[in-house]
mmCIF file of C-alpha atoms in Angstrom:
data_model
loop_
_atom_site.group_PDB
_atom_site.id
_atom_site.type_symbol
_atom_site.label_atom_id
_atom_site.label_comp_id
_atom_site.label_asym_id
_atom_site.label_seq_id
_atom_site.Cartn_x
_atom_site.Cartn_y
_atom_site.Cartn_z
ATOM 1 C CA PHE A 1 -0.010 -0.108 -0.180
ATOM 2 C CA LYS A 2 3.018 2.293 0.400
ATOM 3 C CA ILE A 3 4.323 1.670 -3.265
ATOM 4 C CA PRO A 4 2.139 3.729 -5.337
ATOM 5 C CA SER A 5 3.225 6.654 -3.046
ATOM 6 C CA ILE A 6 7.027 5.909 -3.398
ATOM 7 C CA LEU A 7 6.491 5.781 -7.185
ATOM 8 C CA ALA A 8 4.857 8.828 -7.516
ATOM 9 C CA MET A 9 7.831 10.812 -5.627
ATOM 10 C CA ILE A 10 10.387 8.763 -7.852
ATOM 11 C CA ASN A 11 8.437 10.347 -10.916
ATOM 12 C CA PHE A 12 8.709 13.622 -9.320
ATOM 13 C CA ILE A 13 12.501 13.295 -8.546
ATOM 14 C CA SER A 14 13.294 11.933 -11.963
ATOM 15 C CA ASN A 15 12.699 15.351 -13.461
ATOM 16 C CA GLN A 16 14.164 17.273 -10.590
ATOM 17 C CA THR A 17 17.827 17.648 -10.940
ATOM 18 C CA ASN A 18 17.891 19.482 -7.393
ATOM 19 C CA TYR A 19 16.154 16.848 -5.305
ATOM 20 C CA GLU A 20 17.319 13.097 -4.351
ATOM 21 C CA PHE A 21 15.057 10.811 -2.618
ATOM 22 C CA SER A 22 16.051 8.268 0.065
ATOM 23 C CA ILE A 23 14.021 5.301 0.742
ATOM 24 C CA VAL A 24 14.125 3.602 3.996
ATOM 25 C CA GLY A 25 13.023 -0.016 4.537
ATOM 26 C CA ASP A 26 13.190 -3.118 3.133
ATOM 27 C CA GLY A 27 9.980 -3.758 1.366
ATOM 28 C CA ASP A 28 9.221 -4.837 -2.575
ATOM 29 C CA ILE A 29 12.403 -2.896 -3.772
ATOM 30 C CA LYS A 30 12.143 -5.438 -6.929
ATOM 31 C CA LYS A 31 8.534 -3.790 -7.747
ATOM 32 C CA ILE A 32 10.038 -0.574 -7.820
ATOM 33 C CA GLN A 33 13.214 -1.086 -9.572
ATOM 34 C CA ASP A 34 11.089 -2.883 -12.275
ATOM 35 C CA TYR A 35 8.830 0.285 -12.589
ATOM 36 C CA ILE A 36 12.034 2.555 -12.665
ATOM 37 C CA ASP A 37 13.311 0.256 -15.606
ATOM 38 C CA ARG A 38 9.979 -0.068 -17.380
ATOM 39 C CA TYR A 39 9.692 3.639 -17.618
ATOM 40 C CA LYS A 40 13.299 4.421 -18.095
ATOM 41 C CA LEU A 41 13.323 6.853 -15.227
ATOM 42 C CA ASP A 42 16.431 8.839 -14.311
ATOM 43 C CA ALA A 43 17.051 6.787 -10.960
ATOM 44 C CA LYS A 44 20.424 8.445 -10.119
ATOM 45 C CA ARG A 45 18.929 10.155 -7.386
ATOM 46 C CA ILE A 46 16.936 7.427 -5.830
ATOM 47 C CA HIS A 47 18.801 5.858 -2.599
ATOM 48 C CA PHE A 48 17.560 2.744 -1.344
ATOM 49 C CA LEU A 49 18.948 2.716 2.254
ATOM 50 C CA GLY A 50 17.012 -0.457 3.432
ATOM 51 C CA LYS A 51 16.159 -1.496 6.811
ATOM 52 C CA VAL A 52 17.744 1.252 9.304
ATOM 53 C CA PRO A 53 17.839 0.255 13.121
ATOM 54 C CA TYR A 54 15.617 2.542 15.115
ATOM 55 C CA GLY A 55 18.641 3.912 17.134
ATOM 56 C CA LYS A 56 20.280 5.453 13.831
ATOM 57 C CA LEU A 57 17.161 6.716 12.254
ATOM 58 C CA GLY A 58 17.514 10.154 13.752
ATOM 59 C CA GLU A 59 20.753 10.358 11.870
ATOM 60 C CA VAL A 60 19.419 9.463 8.518
ATOM 61 C CA ILE A 61 16.568 11.834 9.031
ATOM 62 C CA LYS A 62 18.904 14.864 10.003
ATOM 63 C CA LYS A 63 20.491 14.587 6.587
ATOM 64 C CA HIS A 64 17.653 15.262 4.901
ATOM 65 C CA SER A 65 15.739 18.462 4.301
ATOM 66 C CA ILE A 66 12.261 17.351 3.507
ATOM 67 C CA GLY A 67 10.129 14.438 5.185
ATOM 68 C CA TYR A 68 7.778 12.070 3.134
ATOM 69 C CA GLY A 69 6.009 9.268 4.994
ATOM 70 C CA MET A 70 2.660 8.024 6.266
ATOM 71 C CA GLY A 71 1.265 6.643 9.685
ATOM 72 C CA THR A 72 3.476 7.006 12.802
ATOM 73 C CA SER A 73 6.560 7.813 10.336
ATOM 74 C CA LEU A 74 4.766 11.495 10.385
ATOM 75 C CA ILE A 75 5.650 12.020 13.723
ATOM 76 C CA GLU A 76 9.010 10.533 13.675
ATOM 77 C CA LEU A 77 9.890 12.789 10.755
ATOM 78 C CA ALA A 78 8.362 16.042 12.231
ATOM 79 C CA LYS A 79 10.131 15.915 15.581
ATOM 80 C CA TYR A 80 13.217 16.414 13.714
ATOM 81 C CA LYS A 81 11.921 19.998 12.866
ATOM 82 C CA ILE A 82 11.620 19.456 9.120
ATOM 83 C CA PRO A 83 8.864 19.879 6.688
ATOM 84 C CA VAL A 84 6.731 16.573 6.266
ATOM 85 C CA ILE A 85 4.717 15.784 3.413
ATOM 86 C CA VAL A 86 1.899 13.154 3.895
ATOM 87 C CA ALA A 87 2.301 10.140 1.413
ATOM 88 C CA LEU A 88 -1.101 8.558 0.522
ATOM 89 C CA ALA A 89 -1.915 4.881 1.080
ATOM 90 C CA SER A 90 -2.967 2.848 -1.709
ATOM 91 C CA LEU A 91 -5.176 0.370 0.270
ATOM 92 C CA ASP A 92 -6.051 -1.533 -3.244
ATOM 93 C CA HIS A 93 -2.436 -0.947 -4.474
ATOM 94 C CA LYS A 94 -3.400 0.575 -7.803
ATOM 95 C CA LEU A 95 -0.645 2.886 -8.952
ATOM 96 C CA PHE A 96 -1.563 6.644 -8.969
ATOM 97 C CA LYS A 97 -2.272 8.441 -12.243
ATOM 98 C CA ASN A 98 -0.802 11.676 -10.789
ATOM 99 C CA GLN A 99 1.641 12.516 -8.475
ATOM 100 C CA ILE A 100 -0.630 13.232 -5.459
ATOM 101 C CA CYS A 101 0.061 13.660 -1.865
ATOM 102 C CA GLY A 102 -2.047 14.332 1.222
ATOM 103 C CA GLY A 103 -0.234 17.796 1.627
ATOM 104 C CA LEU A 104 1.685 19.174 4.293
ATOM 105 C CA PHE A 105 1.338 17.655 7.821
ATOM 106 C CA PHE A 106 -0.110 20.218 9.761
ATOM 107 C CA ASN A 107 -3.606 21.507 10.120
ATOM 108 C CA LYS A 108 -4.990 18.521 9.604
ATOM 109 C CA SER A 109 -7.602 16.468 11.677
ATOM 110 C CA LYS A 110 -6.746 14.231 14.799
ATOM 111 C CA GLY A 111 -5.618 10.636 13.593
ATOM 112 C CA TYR A 112 -4.722 12.071 10.145
ATOM 113 C CA ASP A 113 -2.098 9.522 8.685
ATOM 114 C CA GLY A 114 -2.048 9.407 4.945
ATOM 115 C CA THR A 115 -5.356 6.923 4.730
ATOM 116 C CA ASP A 116 -7.683 9.193 2.833
ATOM 117 C CA LEU A 117 -8.242 6.912 0.176
ATOM 118 C CA ILE A 118 -10.408 4.836 2.642
ATOM 119 C CA LEU A 119 -13.033 7.272 1.720
ATOM 120 C CA LYS A 120 -11.990 9.053 -1.533
ATOM 121 C CA SER A 121 -10.861 8.114 -4.903
ATOM 122 C CA PRO A 122 -7.194 8.990 -6.281
ATOM 123 C CA GLU A 123 -9.023 11.382 -8.816
ATOM 124 C CA SER A 124 -10.606 13.382 -6.306
ATOM 125 C CA ILE A 125 -7.202 14.186 -4.211
ATOM 126 C CA GLY A 126 -6.212 17.926 -5.127
ATOM 127 C CA THR A 127 -2.829 18.243 -3.479
ATOM 128 C CA PHE A 128 0.319 17.305 -5.500
ATOM 129 C CA ILE A 129 3.888 16.643 -4.613
ATOM 130 C CA GLY A 130 5.177 19.639 -6.739
ATOM 131 C CA PRO A 131 3.159 22.560 -5.536
ATOM 132 C CA THR A 132 3.704 21.265 -1.791
ATOM 133 C CA ILE A 133 7.580 21.280 -2.098
ATOM 134 C CA LYS A 134 7.237 24.752 -4.232
ATOM 135 C CA GLU A 135 5.370 25.651 -0.952
ATOM 136 C CA ILE A 136 8.158 24.408 1.556
ATOM 137 C CA GLU A 137 10.614 26.267 -0.818
ATOM 138 C CA LEU A 138 8.875 29.411 -0.202
ATOM 139 C CA ASP A 139 8.763 29.580 3.600
ATOM 140 C CA TYR A 140 11.047 26.571 4.599
ATOM 141 C CA ASP A 141 11.565 27.601 8.257
ATOM 142 C CA GLN A 142 7.550 28.349 9.053
ATOM 143 C CA ILE A 143 6.550 25.215 7.474
ATOM 144 C CA SER A 144 9.110 23.287 9.578
ATOM 145 C CA LYS A 145 7.845 24.666 12.787
ATOM 146 C CA GLU A 146 4.349 24.178 11.721
ATOM 147 C CA CYS A 147 4.809 20.456 11.361
ATOM 148 C CA TRP A 148 7.142 20.465 14.658
ATOM 149 C CA ASP A 149 4.122 22.074 16.622
ATOM 150 C CA PHE A 150 1.515 19.793 14.988
ATOM 151 C CA ALA A 151 3.338 17.088 16.199
ATOM 152 C CA LYS A 152 4.030 18.204 19.746
ATOM 153 C CA ASN A 153 0.786 19.432 20.234
ATOM 154 C CA GLU A 154 -1.434 16.702 18.845
ATOM 155 C CA PHE A 155 0.820 14.024 19.596
ATOM 156 C CA SER A 156 2.400 14.425 22.610
ATOM 157 C CA GLU A 157 3.446 11.387 24.712
ATOM 158 C CA ASN A 158 2.833 13.320 28.265
ATOM 159 C CA GLU A 159 -0.366 14.728 27.281
ATOM 160 C CA ASN A 160 -2.008 11.548 25.712
ATOM 161 C CA PHE A 161 -0.950 9.236 28.630
ATOM 162 C CA SER A 162 -2.199 12.046 30.963
ATOM 163 C CA LYS A 163 -5.662 11.660 29.418
ATOM 164 C CA TYR A 164 -5.478 7.997 29.395
ATOM 165 C CA LEU A 165 -4.739 8.082 33.033
ATOM 166 C CA GLU A 166 -7.490 10.429 33.739
ATOM 167 C CA ILE A 167 -10.130 8.365 32.060
ATOM 168 C CA ILE A 168 -8.712 4.837 33.750
ATOM 169 C CA GLN A 169 -8.722 7.015 37.162
ATOM 170 C CA ASN A 170 -12.470 8.270 36.786
ATOM 171 C CA SER A 171 -13.934 5.081 35.420
ATOM 172 C CA SER A 172 -16.030 2.660 37.687
ATOM 173 C CA GLU A 173 -14.276 -0.453 38.960
ATOM 174 C CA LEU A 174 -14.868 -3.717 37.289
ATOM 175 C CA ASN A 175 -15.012 -6.592 39.463
ATOM 176 C CA SER A 176 -15.656 -9.850 37.255
ATOM 177 C CA LEU A 177 -15.359 -12.196 40.323
ATOM 178 C CA ASP A 178 -18.482 -10.785 41.914
ATOM 179 C CA LYS A 179 -20.618 -10.286 38.644
ATOM 180 C CA LYS A 180 -20.773 -12.968 36.468
ATOM 181 C CA THR A 181 -22.268 -10.955 33.689
ATOM 182 C CA GLN A 182 -19.135 -9.208 33.128
ATOM 183 C CA ILE A 183 -17.342 -12.160 32.443
ATOM 184 C CA PRO A 184 -17.207 -12.696 28.438
ATOM 185 C CA SER A 185 -18.746 -15.945 27.209
ATOM 186 C CA VAL A 186 -18.949 -17.647 23.831
ATOM 187 C CA SER A 187 -22.319 -17.705 22.301
ATOM 188 C CA PHE A 188 -24.319 -20.948 22.287
ATOM 189 C CA LEU A 189 -24.280 -20.957 18.237
ATOM 190 C CA ARG A 190 -20.539 -20.322 18.081
ATOM 191 C CA SER A 191 -20.046 -22.955 20.633
ATOM 192 C CA LEU A 192 -22.123 -25.525 18.438
ATOM 193 C CA LEU A 193 -20.318 -24.386 15.402
ATOM 194 C CA TYR A 194 -17.055 -25.144 17.045
ATOM 195 C CA LYS A 195 -18.018 -28.436 18.442
ATOM 196 C CA ASN A 196 -19.475 -29.880 14.957
ATOM 197 C CA PHE A 197 -17.074 -28.331 12.631
ATOM 198 C CA TRP A 198 -13.477 -27.007 13.578
ATOM 199 C CA ASN A 199 -13.069 -30.193 16.287
ATOM 200 C CA ASN A 200 -14.179 -32.299 13.018
ATOM 201 C CA GLU A 201 -11.728 -30.413 10.978
ATOM 202 C CA ILE A 202 -14.667 -30.103 8.364
#
């Protein structure tokens, strides 16, 4: 589901002599390489770094000026105070017709992680890699700060853990030993199916 976004960025980079693209991870590199070969893309500025130990990830990120990722990687990138572009997850694995992205990682709703295409089609996405990078170029320092502030304010460990603790401390006590109704039990139908099908390997 990440490959279409990676290929969209590779398409962009292949025509930009002033940018390079590093790919961290050990996924299906052959599929990416086949795509580069098939479309005769200029891959001199594409770097496959492979799997990087978490303890060394910060060193790699610091060597780059823009982050591009999805999921928890967005927070990981933003905490190093660089602008972060949201890559879109293609859950049906279909390649994008255009160099679309999720825009910059700030002023987004809670839980925004690049899975927009669950509810939308790629054709309905109006944000593209080129104009997003141009926006970064116009005000690098401010966008870096906006991404950092968004990660800090929306994904703070201390704040989130404090909220979890508050919910737990204010909840009523659950004592499953005293109240049998609180102990989960298997439904009659599920129990019957298990005894008659799974046990007989039918």
